[in-house]
PDB file of C-alpha atoms in Angstrom:
ATOM      1  CA  UNK X   8       0.000   0.000   0.000  1.00  0.00           C
ATOM      2  CA  UNK X   9       2.910   2.482   0.151  1.00  0.00           C
ATOM      3  CA  UNK X  10       3.526   2.699  -3.625  1.00  0.00           C
ATOM      4  CA  UNK X  11       0.445   2.965  -5.862  1.00  0.00           C
ATOM      5  CA  UNK X  12      -0.104   0.261  -8.512  1.00  0.00           C
ATOM      6  CA  UNK X  13      -0.081   2.895 -11.264  1.00  0.00           C
ATOM      7  CA  UNK X  14       3.490   3.920 -10.385  1.00  0.00           C
ATOM      8  CA  UNK X  15       6.098   3.791 -13.169  1.00  0.00           C
ATOM      9  CA  UNK X  16       8.049   1.079 -11.310  1.00  0.00           C
ATOM     10  CA  UNK X  17       5.281  -1.412 -12.082  1.00  0.00           C
ATOM     11  CA  UNK X  18       5.128  -0.954 -15.858  1.00  0.00           C
ATOM     12  CA  UNK X  19       4.585  -4.218 -17.831  1.00  0.00           C
ATOM     13  CA  UNK X  20       7.980  -4.297 -19.562  1.00  0.00           C
ATOM     14  CA  UNK X  21       7.789  -7.815 -20.975  1.00  0.00           C
ATOM     15  CA  UNK X  22       4.291  -7.276 -22.365  1.00  0.00           C
ATOM     16  CA  UNK X  23       5.285  -3.976 -24.001  1.00  0.00           C
ATOM     17  CA  UNK X  24       8.430  -5.499 -25.518  1.00  0.00           C
ATOM     18  CA  UNK X  25       6.581  -8.549 -26.892  1.00  0.00           C
ATOM     19  CA  UNK X  26       3.712  -6.510 -28.326  1.00  0.00           C
ATOM     20  CA  UNK X  27       6.117  -4.140 -30.123  1.00  0.00           C
ATOM     21  CA  UNK X  28       8.075  -7.053 -31.615  1.00  0.00           C
ATOM     22  CA  UNK X  29       4.846  -8.734 -32.718  1.00  0.00           C
ATOM     23  CA  UNK X  30       3.309  -5.576 -34.174  1.00  0.00           C
ATOM     24  CA  UNK X  31       6.497  -4.451 -35.960  1.00  0.00           C
ATOM     25  CA  UNK X  32       8.378  -7.480 -37.396  1.00  0.00           C
ATOM     26  CA  UNK X  33      11.062  -5.136 -38.772  1.00  0.00           C
ATOM     27  CA  UNK X  34      12.343  -4.634 -35.208  1.00  0.00           C
ATOM     28  CA  UNK X  35      15.011  -7.052 -34.043  1.00  0.00           C
ATOM     29  CA  UNK X  36      15.403  -5.716 -30.519  1.00  0.00           C
ATOM     30  CA  UNK X  37      13.425  -3.550 -28.108  1.00  0.00           C
ATOM     31  CA  UNK X  38      14.944  -2.172 -24.889  1.00  0.00           C
ATOM     32  CA  UNK X  39      12.963  -0.427 -22.173  1.00  0.00           C
ATOM     33  CA  UNK X  40      14.359   1.700 -19.356  1.00  0.00           C
ATOM     34  CA  UNK X  41      13.112   4.226 -16.843  1.00  0.00           C
ATOM     35  CA  UNK X  42      14.236   7.794 -17.216  1.00  0.00           C
ATOM     36  CA  UNK X  43      14.075   9.884 -14.026  1.00  0.00           C
ATOM     37  CA  UNK X  44      11.185   7.775 -12.665  1.00  0.00           C
ATOM     38  CA  UNK X  45       8.878   9.883 -14.825  1.00  0.00           C
ATOM     39  CA  UNK X  46       9.235   8.528 -18.313  1.00  0.00           C
ATOM     40  CA  UNK X  47       9.748   5.235 -20.082  1.00  0.00           C
ATOM     41  CA  UNK X  48      12.512   5.249 -22.700  1.00  0.00           C
ATOM     42  CA  UNK X  49      12.086   2.801 -25.588  1.00  0.00           C
ATOM     43  CA  UNK X  50      15.080   1.955 -27.784  1.00  0.00           C
ATOM     44  CA  UNK X  51      14.705  -0.224 -30.872  1.00  0.00           C
ATOM     45  CA  UNK X  52      16.984  -1.827 -33.423  1.00  0.00           C
ATOM     46  CA  UNK X  53      15.697  -2.509 -36.915  1.00  0.00           C
ATOM     47  CA  UNK X  54      16.537  -5.597 -38.914  1.00  0.00           C
ATOM     48  CA  UNK X  55      18.906  -5.305 -41.863  1.00  0.00           C
ATOM     49  CA  UNK X  56      18.014  -7.052 -45.098  1.00  0.00           C
ATOM     50  CA  UNK X  57      20.416  -9.776 -46.169  1.00  0.00           C
ATOM     51  CA  UNK X  58      18.422 -11.390 -48.993  1.00  0.00           C
ATOM     52  CA  UNK X  59      15.027 -11.441 -50.682  1.00  0.00           C
ATOM     53  CA  UNK X  60      12.639 -14.314 -49.974  1.00  0.00           C
ATOM     54  CA  UNK X  61      10.285 -14.702 -52.927  1.00  0.00           C
ATOM     55  CA  UNK X  62       7.146 -16.832 -52.944  1.00  0.00           C
ATOM     56  CA  UNK X  63       6.022 -15.887 -56.474  1.00  0.00           C
ATOM     57  CA  UNK X  64       7.550 -14.091 -59.441  1.00  0.00           C
ATOM     58  CA  UNK X  65       6.667 -10.578 -58.240  1.00  0.00           C
ATOM     59  CA  UNK X  66       6.025 -11.240 -54.531  1.00  0.00           C
ATOM     60  CA  UNK X  67       9.196 -10.839 -52.479  1.00  0.00           C
ATOM     61  CA  UNK X  68       9.994 -10.057 -48.870  1.00  0.00           C
ATOM     62  CA  UNK X  69      13.070  -8.805 -47.009  1.00  0.00           C
ATOM     63  CA  UNK X  70      14.898 -11.371 -44.896  1.00  0.00           C
ATOM     64  CA  UNK X  71      17.623 -10.757 -42.316  1.00  0.00           C
ATOM     65  CA  UNK X  72      20.737 -12.850 -41.669  1.00  0.00           C
ATOM     66  CA  UNK X  73      18.854 -15.110 -39.257  1.00  0.00           C
ATOM     67  CA  UNK X  74      16.357 -16.168 -41.941  1.00  0.00           C
ATOM     68  CA  UNK X  75      13.545 -14.090 -40.437  1.00  0.00           C
ATOM     69  CA  UNK X  76      11.223 -12.431 -42.977  1.00  0.00           C
ATOM     70  CA  UNK X  77      10.189  -8.988 -41.764  1.00  0.00           C
ATOM     71  CA  UNK X  78       8.543  -6.912 -44.506  1.00  0.00           C
ATOM     72  CA  UNK X  79       7.450  -6.814 -48.116  1.00  0.00           C
ATOM     73  CA  UNK X  80      10.224  -5.824 -50.531  1.00  0.00           C
ATOM     74  CA  UNK X  81       9.811  -2.994 -52.970  1.00  0.00           C
ATOM     75  CA  UNK X  82      11.093  -2.961 -56.535  1.00  0.00           C
ATOM     76  CA  UNK X  83      14.135  -0.933 -55.432  1.00  0.00           C
ATOM     77  CA  UNK X  84      15.456  -3.967 -53.493  1.00  0.00           C
ATOM     78  CA  UNK X  85      15.484  -6.298 -56.505  1.00  0.00           C
ATOM     79  CA  UNK X  86      19.086  -5.746 -57.609  1.00  0.00           C
ATOM     80  CA  UNK X  87      20.620  -5.206 -54.178  1.00  0.00           C
ATOM     81  CA  UNK X  88      20.164  -8.640 -52.649  1.00  0.00           C
ATOM     82  CA  UNK X  89      20.265 -12.279 -53.665  1.00  0.00           C
ATOM     83  CA  UNK X  90      16.823 -13.589 -54.564  1.00  0.00           C
ATOM     84  CA  UNK X  91      15.897 -16.846 -52.788  1.00  0.00           C
ATOM     85  CA  UNK X  92      12.746 -18.462 -54.187  1.00  0.00           C
ATOM     86  CA  UNK X  93      10.378 -21.084 -52.852  1.00  0.00           C
ATOM     87  CA  UNK X  94       6.742 -21.304 -53.897  1.00  0.00           C
ATOM     88  CA  UNK X  95       4.333 -20.696 -50.992  1.00  0.00           C
ATOM     89  CA  UNK X  96       0.691 -19.817 -50.515  1.00  0.00           C
ATOM     90  CA  UNK X  97       0.905 -17.892 -47.239  1.00  0.00           C
ATOM     91  CA  UNK X  98       2.764 -14.757 -46.241  1.00  0.00           C
ATOM     92  CA  UNK X  99       6.078 -15.493 -44.488  1.00  0.00           C
ATOM     93  CA  UNK X 100       6.201 -12.136 -42.655  1.00  0.00           C
ATOM     94  CA  UNK X 101       6.983 -12.532 -38.975  1.00  0.00           C
ATOM     95  CA  UNK X 102       8.616 -15.955 -39.108  1.00  0.00           C
ATOM     96  CA  UNK X 103      11.916 -17.613 -39.926  1.00  0.00           C
ATOM     97  CA  UNK X 104      11.791 -19.444 -43.253  1.00  0.00           C
ATOM     98  CA  UNK X 105      15.323 -20.866 -43.240  1.00  0.00           C
ATOM     99  CA  UNK X 106      17.729 -21.655 -40.403  1.00  0.00           C
ATOM    100  CA  UNK X 107      20.436 -19.040 -39.877  1.00  0.00           C
ATOM    101  CA  UNK X 108      23.298 -21.554 -40.371  1.00  0.00           C
ATOM    102  CA  UNK X 109      21.846 -22.806 -43.668  1.00  0.00           C
ATOM    103  CA  UNK X 110      21.375 -19.228 -44.851  1.00  0.00           C
ATOM    104  CA  UNK X 111      24.911 -18.233 -43.844  1.00  0.00           C
ATOM    105  CA  UNK X 112      26.385 -21.238 -45.712  1.00  0.00           C
ATOM    106  CA  UNK X 113      24.322 -20.440 -48.813  1.00  0.00           C
ATOM    107  CA  UNK X 114      25.271 -16.746 -48.836  1.00  0.00           C
ATOM    108  CA  UNK X 115      28.954 -17.654 -48.398  1.00  0.00           C
ATOM    109  CA  UNK X 116      28.673 -20.036 -51.369  1.00  0.00           C
ATOM    110  CA  UNK X 117      27.081 -17.319 -53.522  1.00  0.00           C
ATOM    111  CA  UNK X 118      29.847 -14.853 -52.619  1.00  0.00           C
ATOM    112  CA  UNK X 119      32.484 -17.467 -53.486  1.00  0.00           C
ATOM    113  CA  UNK X 120      30.832 -17.953 -56.880  1.00  0.00           C
ATOM    114  CA  UNK X 121      31.213 -14.210 -57.421  1.00  0.00           C
ATOM    115  CA  UNK X 122      34.941 -14.545 -56.729  1.00  0.00           C
ATOM    116  CA  UNK X 123      35.052 -17.049 -59.611  1.00  0.00           C
ATOM    117  CA  UNK X 124      33.633 -14.280 -61.868  1.00  0.00           C
ATOM    118  CA  UNK X 125      30.227 -15.935 -61.901  1.00  0.00           C
ATOM    119  CA  UNK X 126      27.282 -13.715 -61.025  1.00  0.00           C
ATOM    120  CA  UNK X 127      24.586 -15.565 -59.062  1.00  0.00           C
ATOM    121  CA  UNK X 128      21.225 -13.783 -59.141  1.00  0.00           C
ATOM    122  CA  UNK X 129      18.588 -16.273 -57.982  1.00  0.00           C
ATOM    123  CA  UNK X 130      18.396 -19.418 -55.931  1.00  0.00           C
ATOM    124  CA  UNK X 131      15.391 -21.648 -56.549  1.00  0.00           C
ATOM    125  CA  UNK X 132      14.680 -24.262 -53.879  1.00  0.00           C
ATOM    126  CA  UNK X 133      13.158 -27.468 -55.194  1.00  0.00           C
ATOM    127  CA  UNK X 134      12.025 -30.805 -53.831  1.00  0.00           C
ATOM    128  CA  UNK X 135      14.183 -33.246 -51.838  1.00  0.00           C
ATOM    129  CA  UNK X 136      16.825 -30.622 -50.915  1.00  0.00           C
ATOM    130  CA  UNK X 137      17.636 -29.903 -54.549  1.00  0.00           C
ATOM    131  CA  UNK X 138      18.193 -26.346 -55.685  1.00  0.00           C
ATOM    132  CA  UNK X 139      19.382 -24.355 -58.637  1.00  0.00           C
ATOM    133  CA  UNK X 140      21.467 -21.215 -58.716  1.00  0.00           C
ATOM    134  CA  UNK X 141      20.700 -19.037 -61.718  1.00  0.00           C
ATOM    135  CA  UNK X 142      23.604 -16.917 -62.931  1.00  0.00           C
ATOM    136  CA  UNK X 143      23.170 -13.514 -64.592  1.00  0.00           C
ATOM    137  CA  UNK X 144      23.971 -15.157 -67.939  1.00  0.00           C
ATOM    138  CA  UNK X 145      21.008 -17.523 -67.483  1.00  0.00           C
ATOM    139  CA  UNK X 146      23.146 -20.602 -66.777  1.00  0.00           C
ATOM    140  CA  UNK X 147      21.641 -22.795 -64.047  1.00  0.00           C
ATOM    141  CA  UNK X 148      23.820 -24.589 -61.507  1.00  0.00           C
ATOM    142  CA  UNK X 149      21.949 -27.648 -60.218  1.00  0.00           C
ATOM    143  CA  UNK X 150      23.071 -28.896 -56.807  1.00  0.00           C
ATOM    144  CA  UNK X 151      22.034 -30.422 -53.510  1.00  0.00           C
ATOM    145  CA  UNK X 152      21.344 -28.013 -50.683  1.00  0.00           C
ATOM    146  CA  UNK X 153      24.301 -27.975 -48.285  1.00  0.00           C
ATOM    147  CA  UNK X 154      26.786 -29.539 -50.748  1.00  0.00           C
ATOM    148  CA  UNK X 155      28.358 -26.156 -51.413  1.00  0.00           C
ATOM    149  CA  UNK X 156      32.002 -27.060 -50.834  1.00  0.00           C
ATOM    150  CA  UNK X 157      31.844 -29.962 -53.300  1.00  0.00           C
ATOM    151  CA  UNK X 158      29.975 -27.858 -55.878  1.00  0.00           C
ATOM    152  CA  UNK X 159      32.445 -24.985 -55.531  1.00  0.00           C
ATOM    153  CA  UNK X 160      35.403 -27.350 -55.962  1.00  0.00           C
ATOM    154  CA  UNK X 161      33.832 -28.831 -59.096  1.00  0.00           C
ATOM    155  CA  UNK X 162      33.192 -25.365 -60.533  1.00  0.00           C
ATOM    156  CA  UNK X 163      36.795 -24.333 -59.851  1.00  0.00           C
ATOM    157  CA  UNK X 164      38.070 -27.411 -61.725  1.00  0.00           C
ATOM    158  CA  UNK X 165      35.690 -26.817 -64.656  1.00  0.00           C
ATOM    159  CA  UNK X 166      36.716 -23.186 -64.993  1.00  0.00           C
ATOM    160  CA  UNK X 167      40.423 -23.790 -64.454  1.00  0.00           C
ATOM    161  CA  UNK X 168      40.618 -26.656 -66.966  1.00  0.00           C
ATOM    162  CA  UNK X 169      38.449 -24.733 -69.457  1.00  0.00           C
ATOM    163  CA  UNK X 170      36.150 -27.733 -69.930  1.00  0.00           C
ATOM    164  CA  UNK X 171      33.010 -25.641 -70.405  1.00  0.00           C
ATOM    165  CA  UNK X 172      32.304 -24.095 -73.819  1.00  0.00           C
ATOM    166  CA  UNK X 173      32.410 -20.300 -73.866  1.00  0.00           C
ATOM    167  CA  UNK X 174      31.285 -17.589 -76.244  1.00  0.00           C
ATOM    168  CA  UNK X 175      33.256 -14.455 -75.500  1.00  0.00           C
ATOM    169  CA  UNK X 176      33.439 -14.131 -71.729  1.00  0.00           C
ATOM    170  CA  UNK X 177      30.220 -16.064 -71.051  1.00  0.00           C
ATOM    171  CA  UNK X 178      29.611 -19.750 -70.545  1.00  0.00           C
ATOM    172  CA  UNK X 179      27.770 -21.311 -73.487  1.00  0.00           C
ATOM    173  CA  UNK X 180      25.772 -23.888 -71.540  1.00  0.00           C
ATOM    174  CA  UNK X 181      22.156 -24.177 -70.428  1.00  0.00           C
ATOM    175  CA  UNK X 182      22.970 -25.815 -67.110  1.00  0.00           C
ATOM    176  CA  UNK X 183      25.735 -27.445 -65.070  1.00  0.00           C
ATOM    177  CA  UNK X 184      24.581 -30.377 -62.944  1.00  0.00           C
ATOM    178  CA  UNK X 185      26.668 -30.674 -59.757  1.00  0.00           C
ATOM    179  CA  UNK X 186      24.329 -33.039 -57.860  1.00  0.00           C
ATOM    180  CA  UNK X 187      26.263 -36.282 -58.370  1.00  0.00           C
ATOM    181  CA  UNK X 188      29.494 -35.886 -56.432  1.00  0.00           C
ATOM    182  CA  UNK X 189      32.563 -36.069 -58.684  1.00  0.00           C
ATOM    183  CA  UNK X 190      30.448 -36.507 -61.817  1.00  0.00           C
ATOM    184  CA  UNK X 191      29.498 -33.225 -63.455  1.00  0.00           C
ATOM    185  CA  UNK X 192      27.097 -32.934 -66.358  1.00  0.00           C
ATOM    186  CA  UNK X 193      26.355 -29.946 -68.551  1.00  0.00           C
ATOM    187  CA  UNK X 194      24.341 -29.195 -71.654  1.00  0.00           C
ATOM    188  CA  UNK X 195      25.943 -26.995 -74.314  1.00  0.00           C
ATOM    189  CA  UNK X 196      23.983 -24.312 -76.122  1.00  0.00           C
TER     190      UNK X 196
END
């Protein structure tokens, strides 16, 4: 009975924090603190986009490095981030669509492809952990999800030994199939 229930010391911090995170998925962290026992100070940190998560051709969302989808992506984001595609019928906003470790491994693989002078633009997830990486030239790299080290090694050998047909500076193939371990298949244009 000494301190009234409406006093600032009894504010519902957890409930406020959870409701803000639920209402605004673009926030990654919310901190609450008392300022001079008269005001509540709210500090927030927004999520940073790491990739696009697309569920249809023109329906994409921003995703952070943890795999959490937090808002719809505008057209201005199309060229800035890798485009990860998986067909879905519901909105992924407010939930993680891929584990952070899997996403980190995939993004590392895409950056390593860039170091080989290949320009990955899209990743299309398929059935049974199969996926394809579409390069800017239109060439598709077919591989198993998670087998990035093996696929990268095979690509390095193919490029170093000049096995793949080229026209100018671009590969002249429709696809390169890296799903079968040491056996690599490709179809020439």
